[in-house]
């Protein structure tokens, strides 16, 4: 077999045929229903207490903050009421020592100070109010109601919510580790620090990034159709969708639940679909997936996410490519001048190359290789050289890597179609009308930068008999930028209407 044929053989390990896709859609539907009945299910199906999606006519000035990764973002959003908005923002990197601080206070007081600095710089009038309040605190006078900013808090970690602005942290992820915070209400922690600075800000809503995406898409999407699903295909993956209240049986079992508006008969559910089929009854598994999981910080958890999202695809590719490099009969990246048997010295791969290191290959490389149309795959060869210390890669080498990269990306997109397809079928929207579009808002680096990701999703959706070509055409997928800003503001708006601030706020 030639090098490229060997690579194509590895690429075929990532094939995900229509029959398997169909089986996974059925299981996804079952796990969705199970998660609505009880706590502790594989799909968490977290009720968010957001019971309405916007229609674009919403107006007002709101604040949003976003904690979910390496940066903390503070913004204010002016909703114009005609599906448009303007946004002012500031961003700071979160100091590493605060991500692993001893106490919650250290992190949350830092966040409150960023909010104070933002108000001072961008909202002088509110900041003045803050000074006034400081002066009048002793006289028992506070703010006038209209001076208070309602704030949406985008917090993209697993949280068990028991109200629109109440929720306890289940566990930290993405490099954060502050034991003191687990089990505590993260909104209360932020409000405490805001109050300590006497800022005119009320934490009105707790928001997962997928819920923000759903709201942002619904506000900006064309026409009157409300959005069904907000999904992130980025560093992580997850989706939030609109569910009928009557189907969320476990709501009645949750303790200490805040009141919520029941008039729409609906509520947004945060699926936390990254953990779909942790049991691996239907998920495709190659030796590279198994190796990645074994070497991860949370083996056996987030098994769907580990095959779909940006944090993992680079590592899957690295392991698959390495399997060829280590095969003595396959001449990938081989150094023809070497006669040594040690794999490191018989290849053109530098010892320091990320290819030898777990997590050493970035998912952005998949987009580069898969999208490379240059003559002789010059762009891929350059990236291999500059970023991965692989000198003198031949066109065949690049072709081999490209074949595997495309296969890993295509499988991720087809798995994404499982989640989207299952949510669409669960909603019965394709049956309810013959013509209305079913609107889906998406965000994240994969949908934004991986060439053809949406088309692969669509191809898979067409293969599902209950969706077919007709159904696939009615599924309208649109990028919804900035869910954590405008989406969070919209939830703060809805929350403000349902739970107006009390005397004590
Ligand atoms: C988190 C979700 C989040 C998703 C996308 C996952 O790892 O568990 O809460 O929505 O990443 O950011």
Short mmCIF file of N, CA and C in Angstrom, two decimals, residues 275-435:
data_model
loop_
_atom_site.label_atom_id
_atom_site.label_comp_id
_atom_site.label_asym_id
_atom_site.label_seq_id
_atom_site.Cartn_x
_atom_site.Cartn_y
_atom_site.Cartn_z
N UNK A 275 -22.13 15.17 27.64
CA UNK A 275 -22.05 13.87 28.32
C UNK A 275 -23.00 12.85 27.69
N UNK A 276 -23.53 13.13 26.50
CA UNK A 276 -24.41 12.15 25.83
C UNK A 276 -23.68 10.80 25.70
N UNK A 277 -24.40 9.74 26.04
CA UNK A 277 -23.90 8.37 25.88
C UNK A 277 -22.52 8.13 26.53
N UNK A 278 -22.37 8.64 27.75
CA UNK A 278 -21.13 8.33 28.49
C UNK A 278 -20.93 6.83 28.59
N UNK A 279 -22.04 6.07 28.52
CA UNK A 279 -21.97 4.61 28.60
C UNK A 279 -21.35 4.01 27.35
N UNK A 280 -21.28 4.81 26.27
CA UNK A 280 -20.75 4.38 24.98
C UNK A 280 -21.49 3.20 24.36
N UNK A 281 -22.80 3.25 24.43
CA UNK A 281 -23.60 2.22 23.78
C UNK A 281 -23.66 2.45 22.28
N UNK A 282 -23.63 3.71 21.86
CA UNK A 282 -23.76 3.99 20.42
C UNK A 282 -22.64 4.86 19.85
N UNK A 283 -21.85 5.51 20.70
CA UNK A 283 -20.82 6.40 20.17
C UNK A 283 -19.73 5.60 19.45
N UNK A 284 -19.26 6.09 18.30
CA UNK A 284 -18.17 5.40 17.61
C UNK A 284 -16.87 5.56 18.40
N UNK A 285 -16.10 4.50 18.51
CA UNK A 285 -14.86 4.58 19.28
C UNK A 285 -13.70 3.94 18.51
N UNK A 286 -12.70 4.74 18.24
CA UNK A 286 -11.47 4.22 17.63
C UNK A 286 -10.44 4.05 18.75
N UNK A 287 -9.33 3.38 18.47
CA UNK A 287 -8.28 3.28 19.51
C UNK A 287 -7.79 4.68 19.93
N UNK A 288 -7.90 5.65 19.01
CA UNK A 288 -7.40 7.01 19.32
C UNK A 288 -8.34 7.69 20.32
N UNK A 289 -9.65 7.45 20.19
CA UNK A 289 -10.61 8.00 21.15
C UNK A 289 -10.36 7.39 22.53
N UNK A 290 -10.14 6.08 22.54
CA UNK A 290 -9.96 5.38 23.81
C UNK A 290 -8.69 5.88 24.51
N UNK A 291 -7.62 6.06 23.75
CA UNK A 291 -6.36 6.54 24.33
C UNK A 291 -6.50 7.95 24.88
N UNK A 292 -7.19 8.81 24.14
CA UNK A 292 -7.41 10.19 24.58
C UNK A 292 -8.16 10.19 25.91
N UNK A 293 -9.23 9.39 25.98
CA UNK A 293 -10.04 9.37 27.19
C UNK A 293 -9.21 8.91 28.38
N UNK A 294 -8.44 7.86 28.18
CA UNK A 294 -7.64 7.31 29.28
C UNK A 294 -6.65 8.35 29.81
N UNK A 295 -6.14 9.20 28.93
CA UNK A 295 -5.16 10.21 29.34
C UNK A 295 -5.79 11.54 29.75
N UNK A 296 -7.13 11.62 29.77
CA UNK A 296 -7.78 12.90 30.11
C UNK A 296 -7.94 13.02 31.62
N UNK A 297 -8.30 14.23 32.08
CA UNK A 297 -8.47 14.43 33.53
C UNK A 297 -9.78 13.81 34.04
N UNK A 298 -10.70 13.50 33.09
CA UNK A 298 -12.00 12.98 33.53
C UNK A 298 -12.42 11.77 32.70
N UNK A 299 -11.69 10.65 32.81
CA UNK A 299 -12.02 9.49 31.98
C UNK A 299 -13.47 9.05 32.18
N UNK A 300 -14.11 8.67 31.07
CA UNK A 300 -15.49 8.17 31.14
C UNK A 300 -16.55 9.26 31.18
N UNK A 301 -16.10 10.53 31.21
CA UNK A 301 -17.05 11.65 31.31
C UNK A 301 -16.92 12.53 30.06
N UNK A 302 -18.02 13.19 29.68
CA UNK A 302 -18.03 14.07 28.50
C UNK A 302 -17.60 13.29 27.24
N UNK A 303 -18.13 12.09 27.07
CA UNK A 303 -17.67 11.23 25.97
C UNK A 303 -18.10 11.75 24.59
N UNK A 304 -19.26 12.39 24.51
CA UNK A 304 -19.69 12.98 23.24
C UNK A 304 -18.79 14.17 22.92
N UNK A 305 -18.60 15.04 23.92
CA UNK A 305 -17.75 16.23 23.75
C UNK A 305 -16.35 15.82 23.27
N UNK A 306 -15.84 14.70 23.78
CA UNK A 306 -14.49 14.26 23.45
C UNK A 306 -14.36 13.81 21.99
N UNK A 307 -15.49 13.65 21.28
CA UNK A 307 -15.43 13.28 19.86
C UNK A 307 -15.84 14.44 18.96
N UNK A 308 -16.33 15.52 19.58
CA UNK A 308 -16.93 16.58 18.78
C UNK A 308 -16.21 17.92 18.90
N UNK A 309 -15.69 18.26 20.09
CA UNK A 309 -15.34 19.67 20.27
C UNK A 309 -13.86 19.98 20.10
N UNK A 310 -13.59 21.26 19.95
CA UNK A 310 -12.27 21.77 19.60
C UNK A 310 -11.18 21.41 20.58
N UNK A 311 -11.55 21.21 21.85
CA UNK A 311 -10.52 20.88 22.83
C UNK A 311 -9.89 19.52 22.52
N UNK A 312 -10.61 18.67 21.77
CA UNK A 312 -10.18 17.27 21.63
C UNK A 312 -9.80 16.83 20.21
N UNK A 313 -10.33 17.49 19.18
CA UNK A 313 -10.13 16.98 17.81
C UNK A 313 -8.65 16.94 17.41
N UNK A 314 -7.90 17.95 17.85
CA UNK A 314 -6.47 17.99 17.54
C UNK A 314 -5.77 16.77 18.12
N UNK A 315 -6.16 16.43 19.34
CA UNK A 315 -5.52 15.29 20.02
C UNK A 315 -5.89 13.96 19.35
N UNK A 316 -7.13 13.84 18.86
CA UNK A 316 -7.51 12.62 18.14
C UNK A 316 -6.64 12.49 16.89
N UNK A 317 -6.51 13.60 16.15
CA UNK A 317 -5.70 13.59 14.94
C UNK A 317 -4.25 13.23 15.25
N UNK A 318 -3.73 13.83 16.32
CA UNK A 318 -2.33 13.57 16.69
C UNK A 318 -2.10 12.08 16.92
N UNK A 319 -3.02 11.45 17.64
CA UNK A 319 -2.86 10.03 17.94
C UNK A 319 -2.97 9.17 16.67
N UNK A 320 -3.88 9.56 15.77
CA UNK A 320 -4.05 8.79 14.54
C UNK A 320 -2.82 8.92 13.64
N UNK A 321 -2.29 10.14 13.54
CA UNK A 321 -1.10 10.36 12.71
C UNK A 321 0.10 9.61 13.30
N UNK A 322 0.20 9.68 14.62
CA UNK A 322 1.31 9.02 15.29
C UNK A 322 1.29 7.51 15.07
N UNK A 323 0.08 6.94 14.94
CA UNK A 323 0.00 5.49 14.71
C UNK A 323 0.67 5.13 13.38
N UNK A 324 0.58 6.04 12.41
CA UNK A 324 1.25 5.80 11.12
C UNK A 324 2.75 6.02 11.24
N UNK A 325 3.13 7.10 11.96
CA UNK A 325 4.57 7.40 12.12
C UNK A 325 5.27 6.22 12.77
N UNK A 326 4.55 5.60 13.72
CA UNK A 326 5.18 4.50 14.49
C UNK A 326 5.17 3.17 13.74
N UNK A 327 4.47 3.14 12.61
CA UNK A 327 4.41 1.90 11.83
C UNK A 327 5.62 1.86 10.89
N UNK A 328 6.56 0.96 11.14
CA UNK A 328 7.83 0.98 10.37
C UNK A 328 7.64 0.78 8.87
N UNK A 329 6.50 0.20 8.47
CA UNK A 329 6.35 -0.02 7.02
C UNK A 329 5.67 1.17 6.33
N UNK A 330 5.33 2.21 7.12
CA UNK A 330 4.69 3.39 6.51
C UNK A 330 5.69 4.55 6.50
N UNK A 331 6.01 5.09 5.34
CA UNK A 331 7.06 6.12 5.27
C UNK A 331 6.56 7.55 5.52
N UNK A 332 5.77 7.75 6.58
CA UNK A 332 5.26 9.11 6.84
C UNK A 332 6.34 9.96 7.53
N UNK A 333 6.58 11.14 7.01
CA UNK A 333 7.61 12.06 7.55
C UNK A 333 8.96 11.37 7.70
N UNK A 334 9.24 10.41 6.85
CA UNK A 334 10.47 9.65 7.09
C UNK A 334 11.69 10.39 6.53
N UNK A 335 12.78 10.20 7.24
CA UNK A 335 14.03 10.82 6.85
C UNK A 335 14.84 9.77 6.08
N UNK A 336 14.89 9.94 4.77
CA UNK A 336 15.49 8.89 3.94
C UNK A 336 16.99 8.69 4.19
N UNK A 337 17.60 9.72 4.80
CA UNK A 337 19.04 9.60 5.00
C UNK A 337 19.41 8.85 6.27
N UNK A 338 18.41 8.54 7.08
CA UNK A 338 18.72 7.93 8.36
C UNK A 338 18.66 6.40 8.29
N UNK A 339 19.55 5.76 9.04
CA UNK A 339 19.49 4.30 9.04
C UNK A 339 19.22 3.78 10.46
N UNK A 340 18.99 4.71 11.40
CA UNK A 340 18.75 4.30 12.78
C UNK A 340 17.36 3.70 12.93
N UNK A 341 17.18 2.89 13.97
CA UNK A 341 15.88 2.27 14.16
C UNK A 341 14.95 3.07 15.07
N UNK A 342 15.54 3.96 15.85
CA UNK A 342 14.73 4.75 16.77
C UNK A 342 13.79 5.66 15.97
N UNK A 343 12.49 5.57 16.29
CA UNK A 343 11.50 6.30 15.49
C UNK A 343 11.74 7.80 15.49
N UNK A 344 12.23 8.35 16.61
CA UNK A 344 12.47 9.80 16.67
C UNK A 344 13.53 10.24 15.67
N UNK A 345 14.57 9.41 15.50
CA UNK A 345 15.66 9.87 14.64
C UNK A 345 15.52 9.42 13.19
N UNK A 346 14.53 8.55 12.90
CA UNK A 346 14.36 8.17 11.49
C UNK A 346 13.30 9.04 10.81
N UNK A 347 12.78 10.02 11.52
CA UNK A 347 11.79 10.89 10.91
C UNK A 347 12.31 12.32 10.85
N UNK A 348 11.55 13.13 10.14
CA UNK A 348 11.89 14.55 10.05
C UNK A 348 11.18 15.37 11.13
N UNK A 349 10.75 14.69 12.19
CA UNK A 349 10.00 15.39 13.25
C UNK A 349 10.95 15.76 14.37
N UNK A 350 11.02 17.05 14.70
CA UNK A 350 11.91 17.50 15.78
C UNK A 350 11.50 16.88 17.10
N UNK A 351 12.45 16.66 17.98
CA UNK A 351 12.13 16.09 19.29
C UNK A 351 11.16 16.98 20.06
N UNK A 352 11.24 18.28 19.81
CA UNK A 352 10.38 19.22 20.55
C UNK A 352 8.99 19.35 19.92
N UNK A 353 8.72 18.62 18.85
CA UNK A 353 7.44 18.78 18.14
C UNK A 353 6.24 18.41 19.02
N UNK A 354 5.17 19.20 18.86
CA UNK A 354 3.92 18.91 19.57
C UNK A 354 3.36 17.54 19.21
N UNK A 355 3.77 17.01 18.08
CA UNK A 355 3.25 15.71 17.64
C UNK A 355 3.61 14.59 18.63
N UNK A 356 4.70 14.78 19.34
CA UNK A 356 5.11 13.75 20.33
C UNK A 356 4.42 13.94 21.67
N UNK A 357 3.72 15.05 21.86
CA UNK A 357 3.21 15.44 23.19
C UNK A 357 1.69 15.34 23.26
N UNK A 358 1.14 14.75 24.33
CA UNK A 358 -0.32 14.73 24.53
C UNK A 358 -0.84 16.17 24.53
N UNK A 359 -1.91 16.43 23.81
CA UNK A 359 -2.52 17.75 23.61
C UNK A 359 -1.62 18.69 22.81
N UNK A 360 -0.59 18.14 22.15
CA UNK A 360 0.38 18.99 21.47
C UNK A 360 -0.05 19.48 20.10
N UNK A 361 -1.19 18.98 19.58
CA UNK A 361 -1.62 19.42 18.25
C UNK A 361 -2.94 20.18 18.38
N UNK A 362 -2.93 21.40 17.89
CA UNK A 362 -4.10 22.27 18.06
C UNK A 362 -5.18 21.97 17.02
N UNK A 363 -6.44 22.08 17.44
CA UNK A 363 -7.54 21.78 16.52
C UNK A 363 -7.56 22.71 15.30
N UNK A 364 -7.00 23.92 15.46
CA UNK A 364 -6.98 24.83 14.32
C UNK A 364 -6.21 24.20 13.14
N UNK A 365 -5.30 23.27 13.43
CA UNK A 365 -4.56 22.60 12.34
C UNK A 365 -5.49 21.76 11.45
N UNK A 366 -6.56 21.22 12.05
CA UNK A 366 -7.54 20.45 11.25
C UNK A 366 -8.16 21.34 10.17
N UNK A 367 -8.51 22.56 10.59
CA UNK A 367 -9.13 23.49 9.65
C UNK A 367 -8.15 23.83 8.53
N UNK A 368 -6.88 24.02 8.90
CA UNK A 368 -5.87 24.37 7.90
C UNK A 368 -5.72 23.24 6.88
N UNK A 369 -5.53 22.00 7.38
CA UNK A 369 -5.28 20.87 6.47
C UNK A 369 -6.52 20.57 5.63
N UNK A 370 -7.67 20.53 6.29
CA UNK A 370 -8.90 20.18 5.58
C UNK A 370 -9.24 21.23 4.51
N UNK A 371 -8.95 22.46 4.80
CA UNK A 371 -9.32 23.54 3.86
C UNK A 371 -8.24 23.83 2.84
N UNK A 372 -7.14 23.10 2.88
CA UNK A 372 -6.00 23.44 2.03
C UNK A 372 -6.23 23.05 0.57
N UNK A 373 -6.32 24.05 -0.30
CA UNK A 373 -6.50 23.81 -1.74
C UNK A 373 -5.26 24.28 -2.50
N UNK A 374 -4.19 24.61 -1.77
CA UNK A 374 -3.02 25.19 -2.45
C UNK A 374 -2.27 24.11 -3.24
N UNK A 375 -1.50 24.57 -4.23
CA UNK A 375 -0.75 23.64 -5.07
C UNK A 375 0.27 22.90 -4.21
N UNK A 376 0.29 21.57 -4.35
CA UNK A 376 1.25 20.75 -3.60
C UNK A 376 1.00 20.79 -2.09
N UNK A 377 -0.18 21.21 -1.69
CA UNK A 377 -0.53 21.35 -0.26
C UNK A 377 0.55 22.14 0.50
N UNK A 378 0.96 23.22 -0.14
CA UNK A 378 2.02 24.07 0.41
C UNK A 378 1.65 24.60 1.80
N UNK A 379 0.39 24.99 1.98
CA UNK A 379 -0.02 25.61 3.25
C UNK A 379 0.10 24.61 4.40
N UNK A 380 -0.34 23.39 4.16
CA UNK A 380 -0.25 22.36 5.21
C UNK A 380 1.21 22.05 5.52
N UNK A 381 2.03 21.96 4.47
CA UNK A 381 3.44 21.64 4.70
C UNK A 381 4.13 22.76 5.49
N UNK A 382 3.72 24.00 5.18
CA UNK A 382 4.29 25.13 5.92
C UNK A 382 3.91 25.06 7.41
N UNK A 383 2.62 24.77 7.67
CA UNK A 383 2.16 24.70 9.05
C UNK A 383 2.88 23.57 9.79
N UNK A 384 3.09 22.44 9.10
CA UNK A 384 3.79 21.32 9.74
C UNK A 384 5.21 21.75 10.12
N UNK A 385 5.81 22.52 9.25
CA UNK A 385 7.18 22.97 9.47
C UNK A 385 7.24 24.01 10.60
N UNK A 386 6.44 25.08 10.43
CA UNK A 386 6.53 26.22 11.36
C UNK A 386 5.99 25.89 12.75
N UNK A 387 4.85 25.19 12.79
CA UNK A 387 4.19 25.01 14.09
C UNK A 387 4.52 23.68 14.75
N UNK A 388 4.93 22.70 13.95
CA UNK A 388 5.13 21.36 14.54
C UNK A 388 6.53 20.78 14.29
N UNK A 389 7.41 21.61 13.85
CA UNK A 389 8.81 21.17 13.71
C UNK A 389 9.00 19.96 12.81
N UNK A 390 8.16 19.85 11.76
CA UNK A 390 8.30 18.73 10.82
C UNK A 390 8.86 19.28 9.52
N UNK A 391 10.15 19.07 9.31
CA UNK A 391 10.80 19.67 8.14
C UNK A 391 10.66 18.75 6.93
N UNK A 392 10.72 19.37 5.78
CA UNK A 392 10.76 18.63 4.52
C UNK A 392 9.61 17.64 4.34
N UNK A 393 8.42 17.99 4.81
CA UNK A 393 7.27 17.10 4.58
C UNK A 393 6.98 17.08 3.08
N UNK A 394 6.73 15.89 2.55
CA UNK A 394 6.45 15.78 1.11
C UNK A 394 4.97 16.05 0.86
N UNK A 395 4.62 16.16 -0.41
CA UNK A 395 3.21 16.37 -0.75
C UNK A 395 2.38 15.16 -0.28
N UNK A 396 2.96 13.96 -0.41
CA UNK A 396 2.24 12.75 0.03
C UNK A 396 2.03 12.77 1.54
N UNK A 397 3.05 13.23 2.28
CA UNK A 397 2.90 13.35 3.74
C UNK A 397 1.70 14.24 4.06
N UNK A 398 1.67 15.40 3.38
CA UNK A 398 0.59 16.37 3.65
C UNK A 398 -0.76 15.79 3.24
N UNK A 399 -0.76 15.04 2.15
CA UNK A 399 -2.02 14.44 1.69
C UNK A 399 -2.53 13.41 2.70
N UNK A 400 -1.58 12.66 3.27
CA UNK A 400 -1.94 11.64 4.27
C UNK A 400 -2.57 12.31 5.50
N UNK A 401 -1.92 13.38 5.96
CA UNK A 401 -2.42 14.09 7.15
C UNK A 401 -3.78 14.72 6.86
N UNK A 402 -3.89 15.27 5.66
CA UNK A 402 -5.15 15.92 5.29
C UNK A 402 -6.31 14.90 5.28
N UNK A 403 -6.04 13.71 4.76
CA UNK A 403 -7.10 12.70 4.68
C UNK A 403 -7.62 12.36 6.08
N UNK A 404 -6.70 12.23 7.03
CA UNK A 404 -7.13 11.86 8.39
C UNK A 404 -7.82 13.06 9.06
N UNK A 405 -7.24 14.26 8.88
CA UNK A 405 -7.85 15.46 9.49
C UNK A 405 -9.28 15.64 9.01
N UNK A 406 -9.50 15.45 7.71
CA UNK A 406 -10.85 15.62 7.15
C UNK A 406 -11.81 14.59 7.74
N UNK A 407 -11.30 13.38 7.95
CA UNK A 407 -12.16 12.32 8.47
C UNK A 407 -12.56 12.60 9.92
N UNK A 408 -11.61 13.10 10.71
CA UNK A 408 -11.90 13.42 12.12
C UNK A 408 -12.94 14.55 12.18
N UNK A 409 -12.76 15.57 11.33
CA UNK A 409 -13.69 16.71 11.30
C UNK A 409 -15.07 16.31 10.82
N UNK A 410 -15.10 15.44 9.80
CA UNK A 410 -16.39 15.02 9.24
C UNK A 410 -17.17 14.20 10.27
N UNK A 411 -16.47 13.33 10.98
CA UNK A 411 -17.16 12.55 12.00
C UNK A 411 -17.72 13.47 13.09
N UNK A 412 -16.94 14.49 13.48
CA UNK A 412 -17.41 15.44 14.50
C UNK A 412 -18.69 16.14 14.04
N UNK A 413 -18.71 16.54 12.76
CA UNK A 413 -19.89 17.24 12.23
C UNK A 413 -21.09 16.29 12.17
N UNK A 414 -20.85 15.04 11.78
CA UNK A 414 -21.97 14.08 11.71
C UNK A 414 -22.50 13.77 13.11
N UNK A 415 -21.61 13.74 14.10
CA UNK A 415 -22.08 13.56 15.48
C UNK A 415 -22.86 14.79 15.94
N UNK A 416 -22.42 15.96 15.52
CA UNK A 416 -23.16 17.19 15.86
C UNK A 416 -24.57 17.11 15.30
N UNK A 417 -24.70 16.49 14.13
CA UNK A 417 -26.02 16.33 13.51
C UNK A 417 -26.92 15.43 14.36
N UNK A 418 -26.31 14.49 15.08
CA UNK A 418 -27.09 13.63 15.97
C UNK A 418 -27.80 14.50 17.01
N UNK A 419 -27.03 15.40 17.64
CA UNK A 419 -27.60 16.25 18.68
C UNK A 419 -28.66 17.19 18.10
N UNK A 420 -28.33 17.84 16.99
CA UNK A 420 -29.28 18.79 16.39
C UNK A 420 -30.53 18.05 15.92
N UNK A 421 -30.32 16.93 15.21
CA UNK A 421 -31.45 16.16 14.68
C UNK A 421 -32.37 15.67 15.79
N UNK A 422 -31.77 15.17 16.88
CA UNK A 422 -32.59 14.64 17.98
C UNK A 422 -33.43 15.75 18.61
N UNK A 423 -32.85 16.93 18.78
CA UNK A 423 -33.61 18.03 19.39
C UNK A 423 -34.73 18.48 18.45
N UNK A 424 -34.44 18.54 17.16
CA UNK A 424 -35.48 18.94 16.20
C UNK A 424 -36.62 17.92 16.20
N UNK A 425 -36.28 16.63 16.17
CA UNK A 425 -37.34 15.61 16.14
C UNK A 425 -38.14 15.61 17.44
N UNK A 426 -37.46 15.81 18.56
CA UNK A 426 -38.14 15.86 19.86
C UNK A 426 -39.19 16.98 19.89
N UNK A 427 -38.91 18.07 19.19
CA UNK A 427 -39.82 19.23 19.21
C UNK A 427 -41.07 19.00 18.35
N UNK A 428 -41.02 18.04 17.48
CA UNK A 428 -42.11 17.75 16.53
C UNK A 428 -42.43 18.91 15.61
N UNK A 429 -41.51 19.86 15.51
CA UNK A 429 -41.78 21.04 14.69
C UNK A 429 -41.89 20.71 13.21
N UNK A 430 -41.17 19.67 12.77
CA UNK A 430 -41.25 19.32 11.35
C UNK A 430 -42.64 18.79 11.00
N UNK A 431 -43.32 18.20 12.00
CA UNK A 431 -44.65 17.66 11.74
C UNK A 431 -45.73 18.72 11.89
N UNK A 432 -45.49 19.68 12.80
CA UNK A 432 -46.53 20.68 13.11
C UNK A 432 -46.85 21.58 11.93
N UNK A 433 -45.85 21.84 11.08
CA UNK A 433 -46.09 22.72 9.93
C UNK A 433 -45.32 22.20 8.73
N UNK A 434 -45.79 22.56 7.57
CA UNK A 434 -45.13 22.10 6.32
C UNK A 434 -44.09 23.10 5.84
N UNK A 435 -44.22 24.34 6.34
CA UNK A 435 -43.42 25.40 5.73
C UNK A 435 -42.54 26.19 6.71
#
